[in-house]
Amino acid sequence: MADRILAQYEHEEALAAAIRRMRAKGYRALEAYLPFPAIEVEDALIGSAPSAPSRLPYLCFLFGMLAAGVAYALQWLLNGYLYPLVVGGRPPHFPLAFVPITFEMGVLFASFAAFIGVLWRGRLVRLTDDVQGTPGFESATRDRFWLEILAADPAFDPDRTRADLVETGALRIELPEVGP
Amino acid sequence: MTPRLYPPWSNLVYRGALVLLFAGAASLVIVPMLYVRTPYNTSQFQPWSQPVEFDHRHHVRDDGIECLYCHSSAERSASAGVPPTAVCMGCHSQVWQQSPLLEVVRRSYFSGQPISWRRVHQLPGFVYFDHSVHIAHGFPCERCHGDVGRMARVTQVAPLTMNWCLDCHRDFQAGVGSERVTDNAWTSSMRMLFKRVASDRRVTLLTTCTTCHR
Amino acid sequence: MNRSDRSLPLAAVDPDPEFPPGVDQPPAELDRRRMIQLLAAGAALAGLGPIAGCMKKPSDRIMPRVDQRPELTPGVALDYATATVMDGYATGVLVTTHEARPTKVEGNPDHPASLGATSVFDQASVLQLYDPDRATGALDRGTPAELATLVRQIAGRERIEGLWFLLHPQSSPLIEDAIARIRARHPGARFAFDTPVSRRAVFEGSRLVFGRPLEPQYRFDRTDAIVALDADFLAAMPNAVRWSRDFAARRRIAAPQADMSRLYVAEPHPTPTGSLADHALAVRGSELRAIAAALLAAVEGRAIERALPAASAGAEGEGARRWIAAAARDLRTRRGLVVVGDRQPREVHALGHLINQAIGAVGSTVVFTRPAVIEPLGDDLAALAAALAAGRVQTLVIAEANPLYTAPPDLGVAVHLPRVPERIYADLAENETSRACHWFLPLAHAMESWGDARGYDGTVTFIQPLIQPLHAGITLLELLSAFAGDPEPDGHRAVRARYAPGTGDEATAAWQAALQRGLVTGSAFALEVAAVRLGDAERATLAAPPGDPAPGPMGQMRGQIELVFEPSPAVYDGRFSAIPWLQELPKPFDKLTWGNAARMSRATAAQLGVGDHDVVRIVAGGGAVTVPVLILPGHVDRCVSLELGYGRWAAGPVGDGVGSNVYSLRTSDRPWFAPAAGIAATGERHRLAITQEHQRQHGRQIALEATLDEYRRDPDFTRERWQSEPTMLAPQFESFFHWGMTIDTTICSGCNACVIACQAENNVPTVGADQVRRNREMHWLRIDLYREGGDDDPRFIHQPMLCQHCANAPCEYVCPTYATQHSPDGLNEMIYNRCIGTRFCSNNCPYKVRRFNWFDFTEDTARTRQLQYNPNVTVRSRGVMEKCTYCVQRIRAADIAARKQRRDIRPGEVVTACQQVCPTGAIQFGRLDHDRTLNVQWRGEHRHYAVLNQLGTRPSTVYLAKIWNPSSDLPVRLDEDTGATEGGAQDPAKPPGAER
Amino acid sequence: MSEPLLIGRPSDAALGDELLGTTWRAGGAGWKIAFAITGALTALLFALITYTVVKGIGVWGTNIPVGWAFAIINFVWWIGIGHAGTFISAILYLFEQGWRTSINRFSEAMTLCAVLQAAIFPVLHLGRPWFAYWLFPYPSVMEVWPQTKSALPWDAAAVSTYFTVSLLFWYLGLLPDLASLRDSAPTRRRRVIYGLLALGWNGKAVTWRHYKAVYLVLAGLAAPLVLSVHSVVSSDFAIALVPGWHSTIFPPYFVAGAIFSGFAMVITLVIPVRRVFGLHHVITRKHLENCAKLILVTGWIVAYGYMIEWFLDWYSGDRAEMYQAFVARPFGPNKIVFYLSMICNVGVPQIFWWTRARTSVWVLWIASLLINVGMWSERMMIIVQSLQREYLPSQWGDYSPTWVDIGILIGTIGFFALLFLAFLRLLPFISLSEMREMAHELVKHDRRTPAHGERHDG
């Protein structure tokens, strides 16, 4: 038995309308697949379970500040403490000169956090997943918009849900095979 | 439709491959760092074979000969020096004068050809180490050379890396003031090997670069 | 001499097993032995290989000595007293040896011709020892022969008919003895002593006036007014090193109110002496006789017009007359002295003696002794040439002299010499003449020889070997002894026999003490009474307007261009051509390396329609050469000066083909000044290798100057260049003592001795002409030349420029790896092994004293020359920056010595190489808390300044402004903005006077 | 009247086929020739790099006093060119400039290729490049560390950060298109390969949400980064006291110059690409015109930088600075670069006051080439001419490049072109997902305003 049901729509507005209708019918475990980030779909999904605003920017900020702090501390340690050689009559600990590297390291690690954050939250770094291989699903990265309702949804019932989706004007409806 | 592009198990392979890739890249950095710290790279503990089976244990411990008796220029010169053949023959014209072990020494002495010893402690060319000033400040020989009196074959015990030099140069007092320079006081020297945490790391004439690099 | 004790001589020691005598190994073998030596010493020469962790150190071998020698401690350098000899005149030197390997020459402070300083040639003599192209053995008609066999053959012969010797002038008492013995054994033997830089005219001049050849001994330290007539007594005369020190004693001014000597110089082209002159008069060489005659008239109170008739018309003549009048007044009223240069004819020397007599200088500022050289007026090359032409020479022995290269073509030596039935040649290396001889005997280098020689004042100086001969060789003394019949001549035996005949312990100890001193105390010549023995008629002839060969004061040669020859300040007469240090030495006024040029004034160049680097063809004396032009401000018009010693063709790979051979333009009757038969541009260009192309300051106040009057009026005229600039940085290392250097530009003559001394001490490589053209020369110390005033009448300031060791060093903070950083005792340290070669430090050094190893210059240095390397200084590899370290190896050695004795470093304990060698003593160095040293006292003088002080770099090197002492009769105005206005008006790529 | 950003309203599928199809449609002989030429130049570059490392940097024309020359000029020039890419993709994104969409991927790739060229030089120009790792704070047994008061470690940090962030930013933007390729490329082999690169992207709405948040963050990070990088590069000169370098104006003036040269390079590249791939409806005149306007603006900032420098040199009263500005540069050795930079950087952009110049492809292209030349000359003027005439006239020197210098410069151009051509052939060089987003926006917009074709956008 399939653990989810997938419905295909022609464009993002149809998908957004479908989401609203399905939510009105009590479906909660909704997810959409689409070839570009459509604002209508975003809006329609607000309130469904996985749709909280991304908190990755906070992670980036945290990593950036942490890296900047470490970068400054390292410069102090190496130039100001461990072997405080004197150059050009400057004091070994010379904060002004330590700014550029501090800044750069902050940016670098914030960027790492951002990139790795997306991969992590999007459960990426993989080759395939549960919906890949569903007939016609390759259009999700091309020109079609897909709605997913998980079997875990309390309102889910294979036949009724399919009927509900047909009502929303889905172009096709697929039940992906469960992986071996 | 075509079958699935990737089978489900491919995810594991993919992630494993990526981890290996990153680990490989990291090891390119980490492995050399570890390597330079190995005794192999620093030439520590390598029992070189020498042209003469000279046993320091016998000369130092049994006979009680001071280090400076043979390595006399250590007091006056940057170089500690390996004794001239004549110094060996000073004693061995009297004792063991027939020993086959000393054949190389005798041959050198009478032919005028020097004995070709293998260098055990070698610093890079740009390091100017001066034995005499260390001796004058009471650094025991063992501090750097280990307890040669217990070595059948002399090996290098200290890594002779720059950070090893700096440990003492930062904490200068640690090695000074020993009563007798050539005491075979290995144990007390060991204590000194454990560097006290230097509270003041400011650059001094002992830690500025031209102290050793000129 | 605080660096290391002067140790016992190698007198009675056995041969060093590392250098078995008599071997003639190829260089590669030498290299192996060198490596063994170095490893035995724990010394570092191997250069900087990759030292990263990825390269494991190889295990090396140690080869200790077999025997025990108490005076030899591995790693401890020894200094031996010996001598260098140039054309007969000995300079006492101390040679530093490391493991029996001479590395550095220093002056012997006890020697009167040195006083601790040396010339560039003395410095470079150590590299001559290691010349890879030195002869490795005797040759008999080009095939190797056994030297000892040839020597025995020589010794076996008696009464050789038609035996002639051609030697450089000699002063050795032992050689004098040998010559006497040769004359006894071969009754007809004749000796010609000659050199291309002959001083014969000096002795002819004194014979003319005093009746016998005498050597003037000048007392510059007692002289207040000096008139130098074409006399470069600070650089190009035999006793110049000593005279520099004497001159500086009266020239250096310690306080504004103190007095200083005044110097008048008349010369055709700028010389080190001329650059210190308060009044330099540019005159053609042939005109000096008229100048001297006029000066004599002036000091005797006669009108000078009779002596300078033709001059009374032109402005030039007017300038000369005023110069003569002012000089004469100073000569009369102050303690005066006239010095005549060696290349002037005897008449000018005679006039000089008469002037000195007239002003009462004789006996006070100049005294006379007999000449140090043997037979100063004996046979010369001309006499030999006459004998050659007449076919009277059956056996010709030439040692060191190179007549086929140097002889004037009109003597016909090249034609007649090959007709001599037997020709024997001896020198360090084969050369032009040796190729035309049957036998070639390799001479030993002075550092491999036993011998003696006299200093300029007659002091007997010992020559002792410092190294076992690198190749089989014979000394000149031994060669002459062989001709005297000794089949196994031995220099050591001869020296012992003459100076220490005793054999007891006491005699040996005395002998060793004498050798340690390097000279025989009290052996200087006694002063001679010099009375003028000149009839009135002769006097009148001298004082009259001279006829040919120097017609008219500004006379007959007016229409023609006069050629002036000069021994090269770098390679002398060509005998040092194989020494790369000297080839690459920037010559004092044109900063030209690797070659010579036709130097002339701007007006003359314009007249000829040529500019810098344009090749001209000069015809004179039956010869013709092509040579590039170089415009030299301060050069007299209608005159071209040419340096001797270039254009050799058998000097080995270093010297061959460098520059143009101008000997072919010389004639025997006018060796120094001759009219040019023709000069014409060839249309070709040859880019000369010049290290400094711009000599104007552009108003930047880099090298400061003032007249004595100005200095007295405003002693703090340099205030803008020493007052510290505001800074936000607190000083670092305040509690430590600091090192510092002080350089007095008033007494710096630009003689270049410091440049070579630095090169020798610090293993500075040479790079070759092509790299010099690309601005890649490596000298750590250079002498910047700045020129003020007009092109016709320039004032020169020499500014030795080396790392300034700035307290706030701009180079340090831009280095990403701490390869250059500051030491607590105020040194700007350069750590080669940490350098990755970003060159940011050099870009940011406003003094541009950093040098970069663009290629592996050490690798390109001949292996034997690498034997000269100082083991206490790292040899730099490719890709690292290097620069002056204030001789940090000497500082740290003193530091270690002091620490071992638990004392402080003593004042004067550290002497840098440049300080040690400086003939005038213009460089002082020391700790800034040693208040009683000259270094600190000088820094307290009003006229001190820091170069580019306005940048806030706080240099540790401080300069003293150049003070001029012009006569009130000839006012000099120092116009501060000369350079700026001119520079602004013209193309900056070619600022005035430096269009190169 | 403004030109449209997208001509026509292609369907998603058509747009996809057009923009992704560049990766699989066969190229003609022209491509082979282009690859052959750039490949040969790349081989020349690596041969000359090898030669330099083996023989030493003495094979270049550098000397004392001119310690830096072609290598550092090339470094600054290439890294400056890179700046336009980041400027387009990050700063214009933050300012919601719609016209960036069709050229941002392309410009980012240009950035990466240019920074790769630049990255050759900081290491190659070292006397001992094999010790370049000493610039990084690794745990060394020497216990001597990098000296971070020097601008060179700042450089190392800034350039490596810049390259890394640019790469992440570019790759993140590429993920949806790689997934598209995985799903729609014509052969299985291509789909497998692109699938490996797509990291499993599936277009889930939640991923898109994080993606958009992070994309904004990265743009926000890249914007100050792009300013900081050239500021740091300018510090290589500004922290020194060489007359002609010692100037506080350098950071903003360098940044403006970088963007100036970068836009010129964008135009240089985009015009032929657009023609070759026939993408006139996607990359429209509007895009070119906007680039031209930005060139005019940044060109004036550069010109202002020159003028302020002259003013400060005069106002300082410092003889060395004045000589540098008013004598050495216009009249000294290598003065050609002074005139080239004045003509190309100040003179040439002025033609963009005219709309016809801004919209004429040929004028734009030639002007952009001249500006590239001008900016290279400007760096030579700053670096070489300044070093030729420093404080002590005794050490004034001059500089002329060797054939190795010139070969390496040409080689980097070839290598850059090779990488860029490879990018054009292997990856979608216009962001499909963003184009789709824009196309849908425009369609919606068209529906609201019927008279489409005469609207303002952007």
CSV table of N, CA and C in Angstrom, one decimal, chain B residues 3-95:
chain,number,residue,atom,x,y,z
B,3,PRO,N,12.7,3.0,-15.7
B,3,PRO,CA,12.8,2.7,-14.3
B,3,PRO,C,13.4,3.8,-13.5
B,4,ARG,N,13.4,3.6,-12.2
B,4,ARG,CA,14.0,4.6,-11.3
B,4,ARG,C,15.5,4.9,-11.8
B,5,LEU,N,15.8,6.1,-11.7
B,5,LEU,CA,17.2,6.5,-12.1
B,5,LEU,C,18.2,5.9,-11.2
B,6,TYR,N,17.9,5.9,-9.9
B,6,TYR,CA,18.8,5.4,-8.9
B,6,TYR,C,18.1,4.5,-8.0
B,7,PRO,N,18.7,3.3,-7.6
B,7,PRO,CA,18.0,2.5,-6.7
B,7,PRO,C,18.2,3.1,-5.3
B,8,PRO,N,17.3,2.7,-4.3
B,8,PRO,CA,17.3,3.4,-3.0
B,8,PRO,C,18.6,3.2,-2.3
B,9,TRP,N,19.3,2.1,-2.5
B,9,TRP,CA,20.6,1.9,-1.7
B,9,TRP,C,21.7,2.9,-2.2
B,10,SER,N,21.5,3.5,-3.3
B,10,SER,CA,22.5,4.4,-3.9
B,10,SER,C,22.7,5.6,-2.9
B,11,ASN,N,21.7,5.9,-2.2
B,11,ASN,CA,21.9,7.1,-1.2
B,11,ASN,C,23.1,6.8,-0.3
B,12,LEU,N,23.1,5.6,0.2
B,12,LEU,CA,24.2,5.3,1.2
B,12,LEU,C,25.5,5.3,0.5
B,13,VAL,N,25.6,4.8,-0.6
B,13,VAL,CA,26.9,4.8,-1.4
B,13,VAL,C,27.3,6.2,-1.6
B,14,TYR,N,26.4,7.0,-2.1
B,14,TYR,CA,26.6,8.4,-2.4
B,14,TYR,C,27.2,9.1,-1.2
B,15,ARG,N,26.5,9.0,-0.1
B,15,ARG,CA,26.9,9.7,1.1
B,15,ARG,C,28.3,9.2,1.5
B,16,GLY,N,28.4,7.9,1.5
B,16,GLY,CA,29.7,7.3,1.9
B,16,GLY,C,30.9,7.8,1.0
B,17,ALA,N,30.6,7.9,-0.3
B,17,ALA,CA,31.6,8.4,-1.2
B,17,ALA,C,32.0,9.9,-0.9
B,18,LEU,N,31.0,10.7,-0.6
B,18,LEU,CA,31.3,12.1,-0.3
B,18,LEU,C,32.1,12.2,1.0
B,19,VAL,N,31.7,11.4,2.0
B,19,VAL,CA,32.5,11.4,3.3
B,19,VAL,C,33.9,11.1,3.0
B,20,LEU,N,34.1,10.0,2.2
B,20,LEU,CA,35.5,9.6,1.9
B,20,LEU,C,36.3,10.7,1.2
B,21,LEU,N,35.6,11.4,0.3
B,21,LEU,CA,36.2,12.5,-0.5
B,21,LEU,C,36.7,13.6,0.5
B,22,PHE,N,35.8,14.0,1.4
B,22,PHE,CA,36.2,15.0,2.3
B,22,PHE,C,37.3,14.5,3.3
B,23,ALA,N,37.1,13.3,3.7
B,23,ALA,CA,38.2,12.8,4.6
B,23,ALA,C,39.5,12.7,3.9
B,24,GLY,N,39.5,12.3,2.6
B,24,GLY,CA,40.7,12.3,1.9
B,24,GLY,C,41.4,13.6,1.8
B,25,ALA,N,40.5,14.6,1.5
B,25,ALA,CA,41.1,16.0,1.4
B,25,ALA,C,41.7,16.4,2.7
B,26,ALA,N,40.9,16.1,3.8
B,26,ALA,CA,41.4,16.6,5.1
B,26,ALA,C,42.7,15.8,5.4
B,27,SER,N,42.8,14.6,5.0
B,27,SER,CA,44.0,13.9,5.4
B,27,SER,C,45.3,14.4,4.7
B,28,LEU,N,45.0,15.0,3.5
B,28,LEU,CA,46.2,15.6,2.8
B,28,LEU,C,46.8,16.7,3.7
B,29,VAL,N,46.0,17.3,4.5
B,29,VAL,CA,46.5,18.3,5.4
B,29,VAL,C,47.0,17.7,6.7
B,30,ILE,N,46.3,16.8,7.2
B,30,ILE,CA,46.6,16.3,8.5
B,30,ILE,C,47.8,15.3,8.5
B,31,VAL,N,47.9,14.5,7.5
B,31,VAL,CA,48.9,13.5,7.6
B,31,VAL,C,50.3,14.1,7.6
B,32,PRO,N,50.6,15.1,6.7
B,32,PRO,CA,51.9,15.7,6.8
B,32,PRO,C,52.2,16.3,8.2
B,33,MET,N,51.2,16.8,8.8
B,33,MET,CA,51.4,17.4,10.1
B,33,MET,C,51.8,16.4,11.1
B,34,LEU,N,51.2,15.2,11.0
B,34,LEU,CA,51.5,14.2,11.9
B,34,LEU,C,52.9,13.6,11.6
B,35,TYR,N,53.1,13.5,10.3
B,35,TYR,CA,54.4,12.9,9.8
B,35,TYR,C,55.6,13.7,10.4
B,36,VAL,N,55.5,15.0,10.3
B,36,VAL,CA,56.7,15.8,10.7
B,36,VAL,C,57.0,15.6,12.2
B,37,ARG,N,56.0,15.1,12.9
B,37,ARG,CA,56.3,14.9,14.4
B,37,ARG,C,56.8,13.5,14.7
B,38,THR,N,56.8,12.7,13.7
B,38,THR,CA,57.3,11.3,14.0
B,38,THR,C,58.8,11.3,14.2
B,39,PRO,N,59.2,10.4,15.0
B,39,PRO,CA,60.7,10.2,15.2
B,39,PRO,C,61.4,9.9,13.9
B,40,TYR,N,60.7,9.2,13.0
B,40,TYR,CA,61.3,8.9,11.8
B,40,TYR,C,61.8,10.2,11.1
B,41,ASN,N,60.9,11.2,11.0
B,41,ASN,CA,61.2,12.4,10.3
B,41,ASN,C,62.3,13.2,11.1
B,42,THR,N,62.2,13.2,12.4
B,42,THR,CA,63.1,14.0,13.2
B,42,THR,C,64.4,13.2,13.4
B,43,SER,N,64.5,12.0,12.9
B,43,SER,CA,65.7,11.1,13.0
B,43,SER,C,66.0,10.7,14.5
B,44,GLN,N,64.9,10.7,15.3
B,44,GLN,CA,65.2,10.3,16.7
B,44,GLN,C,65.3,8.8,16.8
B,45,PHE,N,66.0,8.3,17.8
B,45,PHE,CA,66.1,6.9,18.1
B,45,PHE,C,66.6,6.0,17.0
B,46,GLN,N,67.4,6.5,16.1
B,46,GLN,CA,67.9,5.7,15.1
B,46,GLN,C,69.3,5.3,15.4
B,47,PRO,N,69.5,4.0,15.6
B,47,PRO,CA,70.9,3.6,16.0
B,47,PRO,C,71.8,3.5,14.8
B,48,TRP,N,72.5,4.5,14.5
B,48,TRP,CA,73.4,4.5,13.3
B,48,TRP,C,74.5,3.6,13.6
B,49,SER,N,75.0,2.9,12.6
B,49,SER,CA,76.2,2.1,12.7
B,49,SER,C,77.4,3.0,12.4
B,50,GLN,N,78.4,2.9,13.2
B,50,GLN,CA,79.6,3.7,13.1
B,50,GLN,C,80.8,2.9,12.7
B,51,PRO,N,81.8,3.6,12.1
B,51,PRO,CA,82.9,2.8,11.7
B,51,PRO,C,83.7,2.1,12.8
B,52,VAL,N,83.6,2.7,14.0
B,52,VAL,CA,84.2,2.1,15.2
B,52,VAL,C,83.1,1.8,16.1
B,53,GLU,N,83.1,0.6,16.7
B,53,GLU,CA,82.1,0.2,17.7
B,53,GLU,C,82.4,0.9,19.0
B,54,PHE,N,82.2,2.2,19.0
B,54,PHE,CA,82.5,3.0,20.2
B,54,PHE,C,81.4,2.8,21.2
B,55,ASP,N,81.7,2.4,22.4
B,55,ASP,CA,80.6,2.2,23.4
B,55,ASP,C,80.7,3.3,24.5
B,56,HIS,N,79.7,4.3,24.4
B,56,HIS,CA,79.8,5.3,25.4
B,56,HIS,C,79.5,4.8,26.8
B,57,ARG,N,78.8,3.7,26.9
B,57,ARG,CA,78.5,3.2,28.3
B,57,ARG,C,79.8,2.9,29.0
B,58,HIS,N,80.6,2.2,28.3
B,58,HIS,CA,81.9,1.8,28.9
B,58,HIS,C,82.7,3.0,29.3
B,59,HIS,N,82.9,3.9,28.4
B,59,HIS,CA,83.8,5.1,28.6
B,59,HIS,C,83.2,6.0,29.7
B,60,VAL,N,81.9,6.2,29.6
B,60,VAL,CA,81.3,7.2,30.5
B,60,VAL,C,81.1,6.6,31.9
B,61,ARG,N,80.5,5.4,31.9
B,61,ARG,CA,80.1,4.8,33.2
B,61,ARG,C,81.2,4.0,33.9
B,62,ASP,N,81.8,3.2,33.1
B,62,ASP,CA,82.9,2.3,33.7
B,62,ASP,C,84.1,3.1,34.0
B,63,ASP,N,84.5,3.9,33.0
B,63,ASP,CA,85.8,4.6,33.1
B,63,ASP,C,85.6,6.0,33.7
B,64,GLY,N,84.4,6.5,33.8
B,64,GLY,CA,84.1,7.8,34.4
B,64,GLY,C,84.8,8.9,33.6
B,65,ILE,N,84.9,8.8,32.3
B,65,ILE,CA,85.5,9.9,31.5
B,65,ILE,C,84.4,11.0,31.3
B,66,GLU,N,84.8,12.2,31.6
B,66,GLU,CA,83.9,13.3,31.4
B,66,GLU,C,83.7,13.6,29.9
B,67,CYS,N,82.5,14.1,29.6
B,67,CYS,CA,82.2,14.4,28.2
B,67,CYS,C,83.2,15.3,27.5
B,68,LEU,N,83.6,16.3,28.3
B,68,LEU,CA,84.5,17.3,27.7
B,68,LEU,C,85.9,16.8,27.5
B,69,TYR,N,86.2,15.6,28.1
B,69,TYR,CA,87.6,15.1,27.8
B,69,TYR,C,87.8,14.9,26.3
B,70,CYS,N,86.8,14.3,25.7
B,70,CYS,CA,86.9,14.1,24.3
B,70,CYS,C,86.3,15.2,23.4
B,71,HIS,N,85.1,15.6,23.9
B,71,HIS,CA,84.4,16.7,23.1
B,71,HIS,C,84.8,18.0,23.7
B,72,SER,N,86.1,18.3,23.6
B,72,SER,CA,86.7,19.4,24.4
B,72,SER,C,86.3,20.8,23.8
B,73,SER,N,86.0,20.8,22.5
B,73,SER,CA,85.8,22.2,21.9
B,73,SER,C,84.4,22.6,22.3
B,74,ALA,N,83.6,21.8,22.9
B,74,ALA,CA,82.2,22.2,23.3
B,74,ALA,C,82.3,23.4,24.2
B,75,GLU,N,83.3,23.5,25.0
B,75,GLU,CA,83.5,24.6,25.9
B,75,GLU,C,83.9,25.9,25.3
B,76,ARG,N,84.5,25.8,24.2
B,76,ARG,CA,85.1,27.0,23.5
B,76,ARG,C,84.4,27.4,22.2
B,77,SER,N,83.8,26.5,21.6
B,77,SER,CA,83.4,26.7,20.2
B,77,SER,C,81.9,26.4,20.1
B,78,ALA,N,81.4,26.8,19.0
B,78,ALA,CA,80.0,26.5,18.6
B,78,ALA,C,79.9,25.0,18.4
B,79,SER,N,81.0,24.4,17.9
B,79,SER,CA,80.9,23.0,17.6
B,79,SER,C,81.5,22.2,18.7
B,80,ALA,N,80.8,21.1,19.1
B,80,ALA,CA,81.3,20.3,20.2
B,80,ALA,C,82.5,19.4,19.7
B,81,GLY,N,82.4,19.1,18.5
B,81,GLY,CA,83.5,18.4,17.9
B,81,GLY,C,83.6,16.9,18.2
B,82,VAL,N,84.0,16.2,17.3
B,82,VAL,CA,84.3,14.8,17.5
B,82,VAL,C,85.8,14.7,17.7
B,83,PRO,N,86.3,14.0,18.7
B,83,PRO,CA,87.7,14.0,19.0
B,83,PRO,C,88.6,13.6,17.8
B,84,PRO,N,89.8,14.2,17.7
B,84,PRO,CA,90.7,13.7,16.7
B,84,PRO,C,91.2,12.3,17.1
B,85,THR,N,91.7,11.6,16.1
B,85,THR,CA,92.1,10.3,16.4
B,85,THR,C,93.2,10.3,17.5
B,86,ALA,N,94.0,11.3,17.5
B,86,ALA,CA,95.1,11.4,18.5
B,86,ALA,C,94.5,11.3,19.9
B,87,VAL,N,93.3,11.8,20.1
B,87,VAL,CA,92.8,11.7,21.5
B,87,VAL,C,92.5,10.3,21.8
B,88,CYS,N,91.9,9.5,20.9
B,88,CYS,CA,91.7,8.1,21.1
B,88,CYS,C,93.0,7.4,21.5
B,89,MET,N,94.0,7.7,20.7
B,89,MET,CA,95.2,7.0,20.8
B,89,MET,C,96.0,7.4,22.1
B,90,GLY,N,95.6,8.6,22.6
B,90,GLY,CA,96.2,9.0,23.9
B,90,GLY,C,96.1,7.9,24.9
B,91,CYS,N,94.9,7.3,25.0
B,91,CYS,CA,94.7,6.2,25.9
B,91,CYS,C,95.0,4.8,25.3
B,92,HIS,N,94.6,4.7,24.0
B,92,HIS,CA,94.7,3.4,23.5
B,92,HIS,C,96.0,3.0,22.9
B,93,SER,N,97.0,3.9,23.1
B,93,SER,CA,98.3,3.4,22.9
B,93,SER,C,98.9,2.7,24.1
B,94,GLN,N,98.1,3.0,25.2
B,94,GLN,CA,98.5,2.3,26.5
B,94,GLN,C,97.6,1.1,26.8
B,95,VAL,N,96.3,1.2,26.6
B,95,VAL,CA,95.4,0.1,26.9
B,95,VAL,C,94.7,-0.3,25.6
